[in-house]
XYZ file of C-alpha atoms in Angstrom:
66
model
C 11.885 20.883 15.977
C 9.780 18.905 17.425
C 6.835 20.011 15.250
C 8.272 18.966 12.411
C 8.811 15.143 13.581
C 5.424 15.455 14.691
C 3.950 16.061 11.245
C 6.322 13.251 9.522
C 5.355 10.918 11.831
C 1.756 11.630 11.047
C 2.044 12.034 7.068
C 4.604 8.737 7.259
C 1.215 6.969 9.220
C -1.158 7.879 6.973
C 0.245 7.120 3.930
C -0.117 3.104 2.545
C 2.162 3.812 0.142
C 5.213 4.570 2.679
C 3.998 1.665 4.804
C 4.134 -1.497 4.542
C 1.726 -2.506 7.148
C -0.907 -0.144 5.771
C -1.003 -1.591 2.575
C -2.759 -4.588 4.232
C -6.904 -3.961 3.884
C -9.131 -5.747 5.494
C -11.468 -6.405 1.947
C -11.059 -7.233 -1.132
C -12.563 -3.818 -2.625
C -10.172 -1.640 -0.587
C -7.535 -3.028 -2.170
C -8.599 -3.253 -5.060
C -9.333 1.290 -4.931
C -5.587 0.840 -4.074
C -4.383 -1.061 -6.524
C -6.110 1.104 -9.131
C -5.055 4.639 -7.841
C -1.024 3.359 -7.753
C -1.650 1.477 -11.344
C -1.973 -2.341 -10.518
C -4.722 -4.261 -12.215
C -5.307 -6.831 -9.348
C -4.979 -8.052 -5.630
C -4.005 -10.361 -3.885
C -4.318 -11.646 0.037
C -1.547 -12.394 2.563
C -2.364 -13.963 6.204
C -6.068 -12.821 5.224
C -5.459 -9.528 4.815
C -5.780 -8.113 1.081
C -3.189 -5.839 -0.784
C -3.120 -4.275 -4.207
C -1.402 -5.676 -7.108
C -0.445 -9.215 -8.200
C 1.977 -10.135 -4.941
C 4.496 -8.391 -3.052
C 7.030 -7.392 -5.925
C 3.949 -5.599 -8.331
C 3.401 -3.311 -5.238
C 6.545 -2.223 -4.523
C 7.563 -1.378 -8.064
C 4.189 0.609 -8.148
C 5.249 1.941 -5.123
C 8.943 3.231 -6.607
C 7.253 4.863 -9.364
C 5.375 7.453 -7.091
């Protein structure tokens, strides 16, 4: 059981699509690469970091499609 929990924690912790905090990138290029992966065409800034999609609403819509 503890192995299963550890595997889930590793998977969730490493996937930007599953954790909002993991959707923040230091560079515009990193956010754009993720945006391309999930079907967005632009990026936006949030508190000095970069996020995929035009805004968080579009980001969440795209993530729900996956």
